[in-house]
Coordinates of C-alpha atoms and ligand atoms in Angstrom, one line a residue:
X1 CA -35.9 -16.2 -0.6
X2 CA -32.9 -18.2 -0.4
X3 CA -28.8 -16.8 -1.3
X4 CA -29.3 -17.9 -4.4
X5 CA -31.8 -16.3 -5.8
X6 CA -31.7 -13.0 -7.6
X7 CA -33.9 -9.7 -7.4
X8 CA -34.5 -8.1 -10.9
X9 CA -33.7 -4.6 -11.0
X10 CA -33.9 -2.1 -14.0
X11 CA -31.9 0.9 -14.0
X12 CA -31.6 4.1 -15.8
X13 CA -28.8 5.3 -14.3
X14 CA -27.6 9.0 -15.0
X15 CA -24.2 10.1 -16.7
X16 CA -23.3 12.4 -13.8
X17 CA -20.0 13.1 -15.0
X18 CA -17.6 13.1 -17.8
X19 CA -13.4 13.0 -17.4
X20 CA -10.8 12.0 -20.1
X21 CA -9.3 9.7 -16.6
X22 CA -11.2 8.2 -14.7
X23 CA -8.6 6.3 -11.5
X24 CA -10.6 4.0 -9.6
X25 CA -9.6 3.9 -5.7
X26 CA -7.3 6.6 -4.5
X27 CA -4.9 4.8 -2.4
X28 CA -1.3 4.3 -2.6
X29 CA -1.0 3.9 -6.4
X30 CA -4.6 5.6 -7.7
X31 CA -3.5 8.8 -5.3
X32 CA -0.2 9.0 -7.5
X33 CA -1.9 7.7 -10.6
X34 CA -4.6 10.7 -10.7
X35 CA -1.9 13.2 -9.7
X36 CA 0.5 12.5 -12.7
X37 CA -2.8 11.6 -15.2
X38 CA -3.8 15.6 -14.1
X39 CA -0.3 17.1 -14.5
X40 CA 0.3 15.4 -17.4
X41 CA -2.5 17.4 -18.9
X42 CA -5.6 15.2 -18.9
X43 CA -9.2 16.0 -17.1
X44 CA -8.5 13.9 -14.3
X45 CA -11.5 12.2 -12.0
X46 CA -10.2 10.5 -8.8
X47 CA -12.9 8.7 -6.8
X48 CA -11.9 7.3 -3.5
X49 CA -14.8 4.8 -1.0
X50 CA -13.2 6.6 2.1
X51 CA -13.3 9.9 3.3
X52 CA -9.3 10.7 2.6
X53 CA -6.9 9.5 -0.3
X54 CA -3.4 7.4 0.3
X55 CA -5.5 4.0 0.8
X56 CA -3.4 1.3 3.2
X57 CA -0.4 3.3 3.1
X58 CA -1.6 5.4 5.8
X59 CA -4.2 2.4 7.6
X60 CA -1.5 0.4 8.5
X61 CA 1.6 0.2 6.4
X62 CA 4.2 1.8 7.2
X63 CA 7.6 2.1 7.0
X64 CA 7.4 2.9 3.3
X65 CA 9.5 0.1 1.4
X66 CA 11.7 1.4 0.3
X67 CA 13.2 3.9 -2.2
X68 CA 16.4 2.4 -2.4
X69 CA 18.7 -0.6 -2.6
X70 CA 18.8 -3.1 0.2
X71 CA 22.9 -2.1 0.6
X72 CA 23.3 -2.9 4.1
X73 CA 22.7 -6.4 3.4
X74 CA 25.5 -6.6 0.7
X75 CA 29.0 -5.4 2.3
X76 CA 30.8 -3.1 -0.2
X77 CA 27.3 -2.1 -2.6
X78 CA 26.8 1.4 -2.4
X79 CA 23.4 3.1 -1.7
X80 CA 21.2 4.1 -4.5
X81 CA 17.9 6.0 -4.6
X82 CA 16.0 4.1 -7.3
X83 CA 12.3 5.2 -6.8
X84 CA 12.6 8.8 -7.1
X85 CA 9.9 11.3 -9.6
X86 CA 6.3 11.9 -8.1
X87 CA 6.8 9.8 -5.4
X88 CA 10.0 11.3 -4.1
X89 CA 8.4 14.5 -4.3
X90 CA 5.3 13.9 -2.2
X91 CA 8.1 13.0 0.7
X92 CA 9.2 16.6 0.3
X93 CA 6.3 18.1 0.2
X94 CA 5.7 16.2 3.8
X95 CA 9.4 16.6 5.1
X96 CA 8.8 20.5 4.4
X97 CA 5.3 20.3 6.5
X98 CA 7.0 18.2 9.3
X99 CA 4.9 15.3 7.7
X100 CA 8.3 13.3 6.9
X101 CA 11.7 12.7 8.5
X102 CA 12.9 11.8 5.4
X103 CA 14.9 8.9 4.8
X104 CA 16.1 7.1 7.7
X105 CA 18.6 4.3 7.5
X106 CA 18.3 1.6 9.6
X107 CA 20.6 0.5 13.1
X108 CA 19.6 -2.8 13.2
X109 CA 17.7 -4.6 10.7
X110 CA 19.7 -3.0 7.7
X111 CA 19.8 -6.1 5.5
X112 CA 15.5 -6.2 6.0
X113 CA 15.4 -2.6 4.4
X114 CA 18.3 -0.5 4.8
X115 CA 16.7 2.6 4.2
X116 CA 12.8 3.7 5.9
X117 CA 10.7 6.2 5.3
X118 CA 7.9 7.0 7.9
X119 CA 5.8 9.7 7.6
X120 CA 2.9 11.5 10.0
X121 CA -0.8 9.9 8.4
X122 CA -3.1 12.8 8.9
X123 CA -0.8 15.2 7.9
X124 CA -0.2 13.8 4.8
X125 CA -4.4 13.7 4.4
X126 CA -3.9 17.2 4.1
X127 CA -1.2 17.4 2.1
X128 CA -2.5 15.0 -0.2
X129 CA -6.0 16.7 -0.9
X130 CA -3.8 20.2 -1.6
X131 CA -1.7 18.4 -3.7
X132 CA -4.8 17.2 -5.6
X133 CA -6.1 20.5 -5.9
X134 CA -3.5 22.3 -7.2
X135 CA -3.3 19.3 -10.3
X136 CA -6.6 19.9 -11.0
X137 CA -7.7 17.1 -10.0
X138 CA -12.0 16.1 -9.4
X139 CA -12.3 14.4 -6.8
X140 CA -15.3 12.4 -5.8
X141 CA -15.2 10.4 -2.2
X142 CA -17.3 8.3 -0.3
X143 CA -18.4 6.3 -3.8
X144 CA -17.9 2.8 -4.4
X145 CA -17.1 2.0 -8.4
X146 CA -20.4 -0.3 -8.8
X147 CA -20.2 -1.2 -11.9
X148 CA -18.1 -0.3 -15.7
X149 CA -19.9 0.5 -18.6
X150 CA -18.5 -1.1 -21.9
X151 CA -18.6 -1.1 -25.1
X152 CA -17.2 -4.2 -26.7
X153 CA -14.2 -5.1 -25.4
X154 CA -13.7 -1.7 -24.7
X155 CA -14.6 0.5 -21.1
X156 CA -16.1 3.5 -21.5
X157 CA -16.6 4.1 -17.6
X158 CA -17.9 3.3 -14.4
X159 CA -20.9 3.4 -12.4
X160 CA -21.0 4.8 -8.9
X161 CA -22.8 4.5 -5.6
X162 CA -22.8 7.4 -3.2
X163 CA -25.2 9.7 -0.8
X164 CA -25.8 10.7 -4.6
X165 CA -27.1 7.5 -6.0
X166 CA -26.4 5.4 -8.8
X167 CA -24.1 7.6 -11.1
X168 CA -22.3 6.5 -14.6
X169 CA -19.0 8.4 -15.5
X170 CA -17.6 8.2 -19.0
X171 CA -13.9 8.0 -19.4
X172 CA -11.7 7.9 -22.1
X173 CA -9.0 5.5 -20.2
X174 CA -9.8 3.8 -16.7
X175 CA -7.5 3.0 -14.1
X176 CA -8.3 0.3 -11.4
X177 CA -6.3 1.1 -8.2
X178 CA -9.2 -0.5 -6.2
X179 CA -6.4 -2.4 -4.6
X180 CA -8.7 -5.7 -5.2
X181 CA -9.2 -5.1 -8.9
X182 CA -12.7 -4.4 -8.6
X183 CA -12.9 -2.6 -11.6
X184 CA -11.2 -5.5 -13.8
X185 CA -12.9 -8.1 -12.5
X186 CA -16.5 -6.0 -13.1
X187 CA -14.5 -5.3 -16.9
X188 CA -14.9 -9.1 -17.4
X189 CA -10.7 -9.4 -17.1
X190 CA -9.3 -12.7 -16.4
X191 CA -8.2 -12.9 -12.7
X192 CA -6.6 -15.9 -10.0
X193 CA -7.6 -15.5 -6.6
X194 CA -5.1 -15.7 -4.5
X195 CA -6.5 -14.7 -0.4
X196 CA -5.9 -18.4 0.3
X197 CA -2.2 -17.7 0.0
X198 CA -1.8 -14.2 2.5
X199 CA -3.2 -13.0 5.6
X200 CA -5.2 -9.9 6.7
X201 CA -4.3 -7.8 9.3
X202 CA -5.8 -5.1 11.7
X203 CA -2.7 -2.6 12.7
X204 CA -3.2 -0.2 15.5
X205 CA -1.7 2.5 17.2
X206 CA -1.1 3.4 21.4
X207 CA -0.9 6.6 23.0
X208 CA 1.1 7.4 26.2
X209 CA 3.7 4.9 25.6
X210 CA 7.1 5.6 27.2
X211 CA 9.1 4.5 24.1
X212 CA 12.5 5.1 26.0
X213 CA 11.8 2.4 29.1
X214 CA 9.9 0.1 26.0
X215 CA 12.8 -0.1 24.0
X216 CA 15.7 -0.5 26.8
X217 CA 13.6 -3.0 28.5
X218 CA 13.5 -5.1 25.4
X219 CA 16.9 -4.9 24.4
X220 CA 17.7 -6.1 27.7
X221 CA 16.0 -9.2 27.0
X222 CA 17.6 -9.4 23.5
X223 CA 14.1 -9.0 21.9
X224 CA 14.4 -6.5 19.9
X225 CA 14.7 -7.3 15.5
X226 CA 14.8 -4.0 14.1
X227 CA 15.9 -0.3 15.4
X228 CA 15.6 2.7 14.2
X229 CA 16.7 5.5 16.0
X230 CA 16.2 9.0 14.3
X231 CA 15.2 13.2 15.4
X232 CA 11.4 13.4 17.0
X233 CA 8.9 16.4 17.5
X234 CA 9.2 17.0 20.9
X235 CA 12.3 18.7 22.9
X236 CA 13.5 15.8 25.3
X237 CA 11.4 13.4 23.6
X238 CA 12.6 9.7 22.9
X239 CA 13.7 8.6 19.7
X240 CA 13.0 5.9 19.0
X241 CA 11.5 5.2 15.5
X242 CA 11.3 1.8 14.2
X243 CA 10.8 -0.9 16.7
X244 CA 10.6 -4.6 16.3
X245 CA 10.3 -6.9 18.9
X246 CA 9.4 -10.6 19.1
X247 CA 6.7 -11.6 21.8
X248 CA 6.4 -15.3 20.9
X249 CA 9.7 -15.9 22.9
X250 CA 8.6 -14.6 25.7
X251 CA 6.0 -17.3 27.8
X252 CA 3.6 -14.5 28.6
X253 CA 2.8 -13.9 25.3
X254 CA 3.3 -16.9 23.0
X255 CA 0.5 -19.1 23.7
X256 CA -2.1 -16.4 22.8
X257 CA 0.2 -15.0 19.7
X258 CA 0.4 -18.7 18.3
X259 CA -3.6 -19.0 18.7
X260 CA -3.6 -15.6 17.3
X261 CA -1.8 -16.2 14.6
X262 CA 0.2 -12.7 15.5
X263 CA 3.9 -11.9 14.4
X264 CA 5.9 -9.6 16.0
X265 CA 5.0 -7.2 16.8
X266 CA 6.9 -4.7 14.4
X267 CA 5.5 -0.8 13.9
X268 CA 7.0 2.4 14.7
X269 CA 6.6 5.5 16.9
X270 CA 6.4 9.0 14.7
X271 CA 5.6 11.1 17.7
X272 CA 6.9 10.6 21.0
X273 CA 4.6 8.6 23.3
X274 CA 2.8 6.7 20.6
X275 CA 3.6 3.5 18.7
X276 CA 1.8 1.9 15.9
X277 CA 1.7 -1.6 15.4
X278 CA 1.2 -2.2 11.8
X279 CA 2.3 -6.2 11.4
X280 CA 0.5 -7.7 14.4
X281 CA -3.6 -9.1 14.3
X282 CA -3.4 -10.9 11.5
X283 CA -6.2 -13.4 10.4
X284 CA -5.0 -16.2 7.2
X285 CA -6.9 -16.7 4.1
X286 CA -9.8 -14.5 4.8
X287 CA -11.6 -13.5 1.1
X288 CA -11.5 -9.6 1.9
X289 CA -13.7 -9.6 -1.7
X290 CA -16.4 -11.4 0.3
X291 CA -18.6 -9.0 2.7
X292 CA -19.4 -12.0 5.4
X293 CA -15.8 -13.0 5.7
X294 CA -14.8 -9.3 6.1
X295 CA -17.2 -8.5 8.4
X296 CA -15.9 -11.5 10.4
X297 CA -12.8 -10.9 10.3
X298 CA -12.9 -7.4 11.4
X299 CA -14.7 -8.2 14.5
X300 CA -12.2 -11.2 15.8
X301 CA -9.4 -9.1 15.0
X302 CA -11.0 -6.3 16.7
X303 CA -11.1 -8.9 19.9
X304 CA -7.4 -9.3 19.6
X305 CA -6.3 -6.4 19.3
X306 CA -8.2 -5.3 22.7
X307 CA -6.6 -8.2 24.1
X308 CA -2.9 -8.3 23.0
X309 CA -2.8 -4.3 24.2
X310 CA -4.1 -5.5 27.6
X311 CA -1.5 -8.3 27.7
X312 CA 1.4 -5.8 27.1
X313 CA 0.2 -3.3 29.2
X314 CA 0.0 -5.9 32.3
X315 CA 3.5 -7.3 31.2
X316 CA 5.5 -4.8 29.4
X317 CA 7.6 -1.9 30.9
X318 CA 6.6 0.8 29.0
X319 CA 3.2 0.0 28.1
X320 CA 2.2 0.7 31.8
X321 CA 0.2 3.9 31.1
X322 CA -1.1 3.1 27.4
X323 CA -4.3 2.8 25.9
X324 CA -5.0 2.0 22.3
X325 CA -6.0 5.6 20.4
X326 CA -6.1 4.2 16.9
X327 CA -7.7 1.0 14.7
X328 CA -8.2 1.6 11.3
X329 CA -10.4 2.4 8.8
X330 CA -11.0 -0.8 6.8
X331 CA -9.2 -4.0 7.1
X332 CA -5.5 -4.3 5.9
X333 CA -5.9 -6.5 2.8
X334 CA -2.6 -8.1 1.0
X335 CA -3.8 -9.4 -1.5
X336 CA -7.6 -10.5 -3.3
X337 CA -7.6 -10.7 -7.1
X338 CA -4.4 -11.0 -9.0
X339 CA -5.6 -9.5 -12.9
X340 CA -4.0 -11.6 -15.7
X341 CA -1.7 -9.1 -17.4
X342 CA 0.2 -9.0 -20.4
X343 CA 3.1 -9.4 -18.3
X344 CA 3.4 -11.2 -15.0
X345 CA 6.8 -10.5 -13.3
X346 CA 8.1 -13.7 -11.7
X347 CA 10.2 -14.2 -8.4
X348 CA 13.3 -15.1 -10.1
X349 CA 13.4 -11.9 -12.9
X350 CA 12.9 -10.2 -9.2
X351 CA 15.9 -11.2 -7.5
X352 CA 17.6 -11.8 -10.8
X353 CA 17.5 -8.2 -11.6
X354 CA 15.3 -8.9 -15.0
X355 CA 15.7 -5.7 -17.1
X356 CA 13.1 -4.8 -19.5
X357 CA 12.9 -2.4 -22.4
X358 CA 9.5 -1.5 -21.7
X359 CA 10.6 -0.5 -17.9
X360 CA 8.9 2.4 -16.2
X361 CA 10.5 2.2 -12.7
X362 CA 13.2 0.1 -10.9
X363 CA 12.7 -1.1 -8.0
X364 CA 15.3 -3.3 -5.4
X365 CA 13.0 -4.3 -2.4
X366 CA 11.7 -7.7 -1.2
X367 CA 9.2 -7.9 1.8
X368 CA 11.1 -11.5 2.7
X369 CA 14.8 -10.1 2.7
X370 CA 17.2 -10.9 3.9
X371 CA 15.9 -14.4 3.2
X372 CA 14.9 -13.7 -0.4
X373 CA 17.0 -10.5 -1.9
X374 CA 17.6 -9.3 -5.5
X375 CA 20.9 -10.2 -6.3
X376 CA 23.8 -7.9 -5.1
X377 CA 21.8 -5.4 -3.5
X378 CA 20.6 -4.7 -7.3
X379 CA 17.2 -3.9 -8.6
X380 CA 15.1 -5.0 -11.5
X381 CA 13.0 -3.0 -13.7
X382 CA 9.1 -2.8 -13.7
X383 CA 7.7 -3.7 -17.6
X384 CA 4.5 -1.2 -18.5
X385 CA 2.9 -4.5 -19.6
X386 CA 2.5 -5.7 -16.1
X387 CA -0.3 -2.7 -16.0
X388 CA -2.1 -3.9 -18.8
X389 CA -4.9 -6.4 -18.6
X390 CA -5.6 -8.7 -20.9
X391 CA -8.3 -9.3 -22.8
X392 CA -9.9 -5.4 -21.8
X393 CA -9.7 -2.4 -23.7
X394 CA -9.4 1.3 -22.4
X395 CA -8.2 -0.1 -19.0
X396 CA -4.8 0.2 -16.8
X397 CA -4.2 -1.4 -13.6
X398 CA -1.7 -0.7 -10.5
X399 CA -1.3 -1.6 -7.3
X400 CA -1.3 -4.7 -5.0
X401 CA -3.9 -6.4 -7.6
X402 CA -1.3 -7.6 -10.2
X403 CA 1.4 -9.9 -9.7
X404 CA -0.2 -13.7 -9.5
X405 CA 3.4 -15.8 -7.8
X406 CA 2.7 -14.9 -3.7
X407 CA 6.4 -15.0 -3.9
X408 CA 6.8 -11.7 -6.4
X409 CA 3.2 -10.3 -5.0
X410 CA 5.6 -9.6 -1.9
X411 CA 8.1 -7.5 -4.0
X412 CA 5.7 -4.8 -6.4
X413 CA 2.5 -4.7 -3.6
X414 CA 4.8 -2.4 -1.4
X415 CA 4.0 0.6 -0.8
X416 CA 7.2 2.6 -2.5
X417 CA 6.5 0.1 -5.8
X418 CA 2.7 1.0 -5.6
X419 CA 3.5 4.2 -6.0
X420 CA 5.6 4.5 -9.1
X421 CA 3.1 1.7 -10.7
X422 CA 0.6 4.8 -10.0
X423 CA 3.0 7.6 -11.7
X424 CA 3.3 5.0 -14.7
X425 CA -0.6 4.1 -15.1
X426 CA -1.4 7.5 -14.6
X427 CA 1.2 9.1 -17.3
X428 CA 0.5 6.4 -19.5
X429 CA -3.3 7.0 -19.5
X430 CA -3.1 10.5 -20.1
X431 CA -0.6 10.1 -23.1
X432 CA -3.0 7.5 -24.4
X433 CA -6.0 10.5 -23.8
X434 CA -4.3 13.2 -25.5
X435 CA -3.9 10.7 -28.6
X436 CA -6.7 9.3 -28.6
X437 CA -4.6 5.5 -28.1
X438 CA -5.6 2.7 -26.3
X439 CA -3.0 1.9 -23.7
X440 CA -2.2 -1.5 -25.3
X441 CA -1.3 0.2 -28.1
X442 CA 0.8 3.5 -26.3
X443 CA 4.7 3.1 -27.5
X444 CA 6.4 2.0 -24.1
X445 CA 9.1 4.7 -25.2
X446 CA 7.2 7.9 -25.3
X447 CA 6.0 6.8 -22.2
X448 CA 9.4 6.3 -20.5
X449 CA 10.6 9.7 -22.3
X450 CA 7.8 11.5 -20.5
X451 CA 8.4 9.5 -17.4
X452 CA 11.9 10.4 -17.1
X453 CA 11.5 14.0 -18.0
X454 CA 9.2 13.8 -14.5
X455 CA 12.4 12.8 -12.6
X456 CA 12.0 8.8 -13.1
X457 CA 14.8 6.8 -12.7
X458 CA 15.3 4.6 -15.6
X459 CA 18.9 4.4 -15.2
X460 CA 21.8 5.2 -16.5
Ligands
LIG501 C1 -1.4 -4.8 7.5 C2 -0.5 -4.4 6.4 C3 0.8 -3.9 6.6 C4 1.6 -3.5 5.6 N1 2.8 -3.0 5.9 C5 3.6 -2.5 4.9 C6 4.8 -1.8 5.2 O1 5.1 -1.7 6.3 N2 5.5 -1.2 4.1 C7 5.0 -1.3 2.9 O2 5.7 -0.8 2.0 N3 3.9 -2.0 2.5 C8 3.2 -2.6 3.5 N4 2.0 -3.2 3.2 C9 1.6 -3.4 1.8 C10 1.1 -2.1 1.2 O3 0.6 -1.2 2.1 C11 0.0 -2.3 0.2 O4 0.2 -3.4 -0.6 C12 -0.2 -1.1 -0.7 O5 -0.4 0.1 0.1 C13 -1.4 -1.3 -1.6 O6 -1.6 -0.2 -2.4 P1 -2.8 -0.1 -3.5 O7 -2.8 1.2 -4.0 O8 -2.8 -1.3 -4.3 O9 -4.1 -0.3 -2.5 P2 -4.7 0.6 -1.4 O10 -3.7 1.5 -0.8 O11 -5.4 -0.3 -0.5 O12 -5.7 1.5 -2.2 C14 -6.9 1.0 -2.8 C15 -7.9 2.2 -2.6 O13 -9.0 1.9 -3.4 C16 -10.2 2.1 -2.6 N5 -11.2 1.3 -3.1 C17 -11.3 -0.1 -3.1 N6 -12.3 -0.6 -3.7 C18 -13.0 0.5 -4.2 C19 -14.2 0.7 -5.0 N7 -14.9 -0.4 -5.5 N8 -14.6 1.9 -5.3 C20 -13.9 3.0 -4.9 N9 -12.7 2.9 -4.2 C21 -12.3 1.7 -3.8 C22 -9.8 1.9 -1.2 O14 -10.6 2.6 -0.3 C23 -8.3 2.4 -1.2 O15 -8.2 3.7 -0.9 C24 1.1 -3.6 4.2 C25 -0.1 -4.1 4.0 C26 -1.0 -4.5 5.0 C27 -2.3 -4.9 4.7

């Protein structure tokens, strides 16, 4: 049998389950996206291929960009909170578990993001699922959406794989937060590829660093990009917070980072003698929808990462007594399929400050600044029809999988922007539940009434 050919199979495949929302991948935005469907009062279904929810925000992203304005690059602006509502509040629910130090501005590296937020990974595993529960929210995990079932135009659910089988679940109104829009693409939505364009990365963390001697050893060789300095766990402990430093200037280092194809490295250190490096094995233009060229690229980078961490522990004060404690769970994808929307934000209404009526968040980062900023330290507003696919019915989208210009992608696929793209889907499909209305045909307005009566800034 060659790759080409196809097996015949014929299923009969049993409706297991039955949930007015149904959110497809429970990572950064389908985590938020179930939690505000649930409280917003619909029969909420969550299911989630891993054995946690919160997706690539906690397997490799992190500082959280960002909930506010980019103010220290503009003398004279003044800081403003602009992503604040569900995602705001999950930060308080981990600042009041010690899962958060809240919002930390930034020494040096201000007009990058002026504000971070880093918070603790397994604890907010934990704080996630409890938060889940008390919504009400079903949760299946370890199941892989297979398939949709359709009727029309219209989807009427998915099929999923798990220890359980093939199982079909009817929905009312879908959300794909698969991150790679598997869901759409299965739906028969129109999509642009766009892997050729990013990279894929492999972040991972090292215990028994001594932060303190790491971070004085490379500002005395003026390597150091970004610092942030802010309270740790441990009486005595360092604190150091945010680190960037750049290796490829230093001739120990560069010749293997340019055949690596590694930046940085940039992470940061939430307890006292570790540091996680989220921005460093990266591999270009891998198709991360494409098993063989995962599985590939999960093994090199694997390889590199074993051999950068022996590099730095030969070379770099600090690193003396360190050994790598973490990898990841799954490979940190930027972006796969880009699902035509009604609306596709472009990079200049992004740094222009484009407002829309249909807004349902505002947002005022850019993963580029300070080379490419929205104008004046502003923001621009998110449009509700940048969730909606075209050509599908009874489907909402959010998360890294929208946005089709690389140059925007690297505005709304951060994390902070993920998340209030997951309050909005997730609000939006329960109104559309309770009514009985097909998201392309919700009123934008009732949705933005009932997003700022959950604490969404809309402005003024
Ligand atoms: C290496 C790396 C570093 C980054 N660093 C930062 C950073 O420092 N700050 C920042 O703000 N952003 C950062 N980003 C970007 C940001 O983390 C992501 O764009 C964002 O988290 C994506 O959120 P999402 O909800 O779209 O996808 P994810 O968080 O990836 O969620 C998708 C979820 O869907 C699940 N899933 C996928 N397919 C299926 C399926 N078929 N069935 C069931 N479940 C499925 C996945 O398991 C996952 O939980 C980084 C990204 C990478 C890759």
């Amino acid at each position: 049998m060659n790759a080409s050919s196809t097996y015949r199979e014929e299923l009969h495949t049993p409706i297991a389950h039955q949930a007015q929302v149904v959110v497809c991948g429970g990572g950064t935005a389908g985590f938020v996206a179930a939690l505000a469907a649930a409280r917003a009062g619909a029969r909420t279904l969550l299911l989630e291929r891993n054995s946690f929810v919160g997706g690539t925000m906690i397997n490799g992203a992190g500082p959280l960009h960002s909930f506010f304005n980019l103010f220290k690059a503009v003398p004279g602006t003044s800081k403003r909170q602009l992503v604040r509502g569900l995602p705001q509040e999950i930060i308080d629910r981990l600042a009041a578990s010690g899962f958060c130090r809240g919002h930390l501005e930034m020494d040096k590296g201000g007009d990058y993001d002026s504000v971070i937020t880093i918070i603790d990974w397994e604890g907010f595993k934990d704080t996630a699922f409890t938060m889940l529960e008390e919504a009400g929210v079903d949760l299946l995990l370890n199941v892989q959406v297979a398939g949709v079932m359709k009727e029309g135009d219209r989807v009427t659910g998915v099929i999923i794989e798990g220890k359980s089988g093939r199982q079909a679940i009817q929905a009312q109104v879908v959300v794909d937060a698969t991150g790679d829009g598997d869901v759409a693409a299965l739906a028969g939505a129109d999509y642009v590829k766009k892997h050729g364009t990013s990279s894929v990365g492999f972040p991972f963390g090292m215990a028994r660093v001594d932060m303190r001697r790491l971070a004085s050893y490379l500002q005395e060789q003026g390597l150091v990009t970004q610092l942030v300095r802010g309270p740790k766990d441990l009486p005595g402990g360092d604190d150091v917070i945010r680190l960037g430093f750049d290796l490829t200037r230093d001739p120990r280092f560069s010749a293997f980072m340019a055949q690596s194809g590694m930046w940085g490295p940039l992470g940061f250190s939430y307890h006292s003698d570790h540091f996680t490096f989220i921005n460093t094995a990266n591999k270009r233009q891998v198709d991360a929808t494409d098993t063989r060229a995962l599985s590939q690229a999960l093994v090199e980078l694997r390889h590199q990462v074993m051999a950068l961490s022996r590099l730095l522990i030969q070379h770099i004060p600090g690193f003396e007594q360190a050994y790598v404690c973490w990898t990841p769970n799954n490979l940190g994808v930027r972006y796969t399929r880009a699902i035509t929307c009604e609306k596709d934000l472009s990079l200049e209404e992004i740094v222009g400050g484009a407002r829309f009526p249909d807004e349902v968040f505002l947002y005022g980062f850019h993963d580029c600044a300070p080379r490419i900023q929205i104008r004046d330290a502003g923001c621009y507003g998110f449009p509700y029809r940048a969730l909606l696919p075209k050509k599908v019915e009874g489907l909402l989208v959010a998360g890294r999988l929208l946005t089709s210009d690389w140059d925007a992608h690297m505005s709304t696929r951060n994390t902070v922007s993920c998340m209030a793209q997951g309050e909005a889907a997730g609000t939006a499909a329960a109104l559309c539940a309770a009514s009985g209305t097909s998201p392309r045909a919700l009123d934008p307005q009732v949705l933005r009434a009932r997003l700022r009566a959950q604490g969404v800034y809309l402005g003024e």
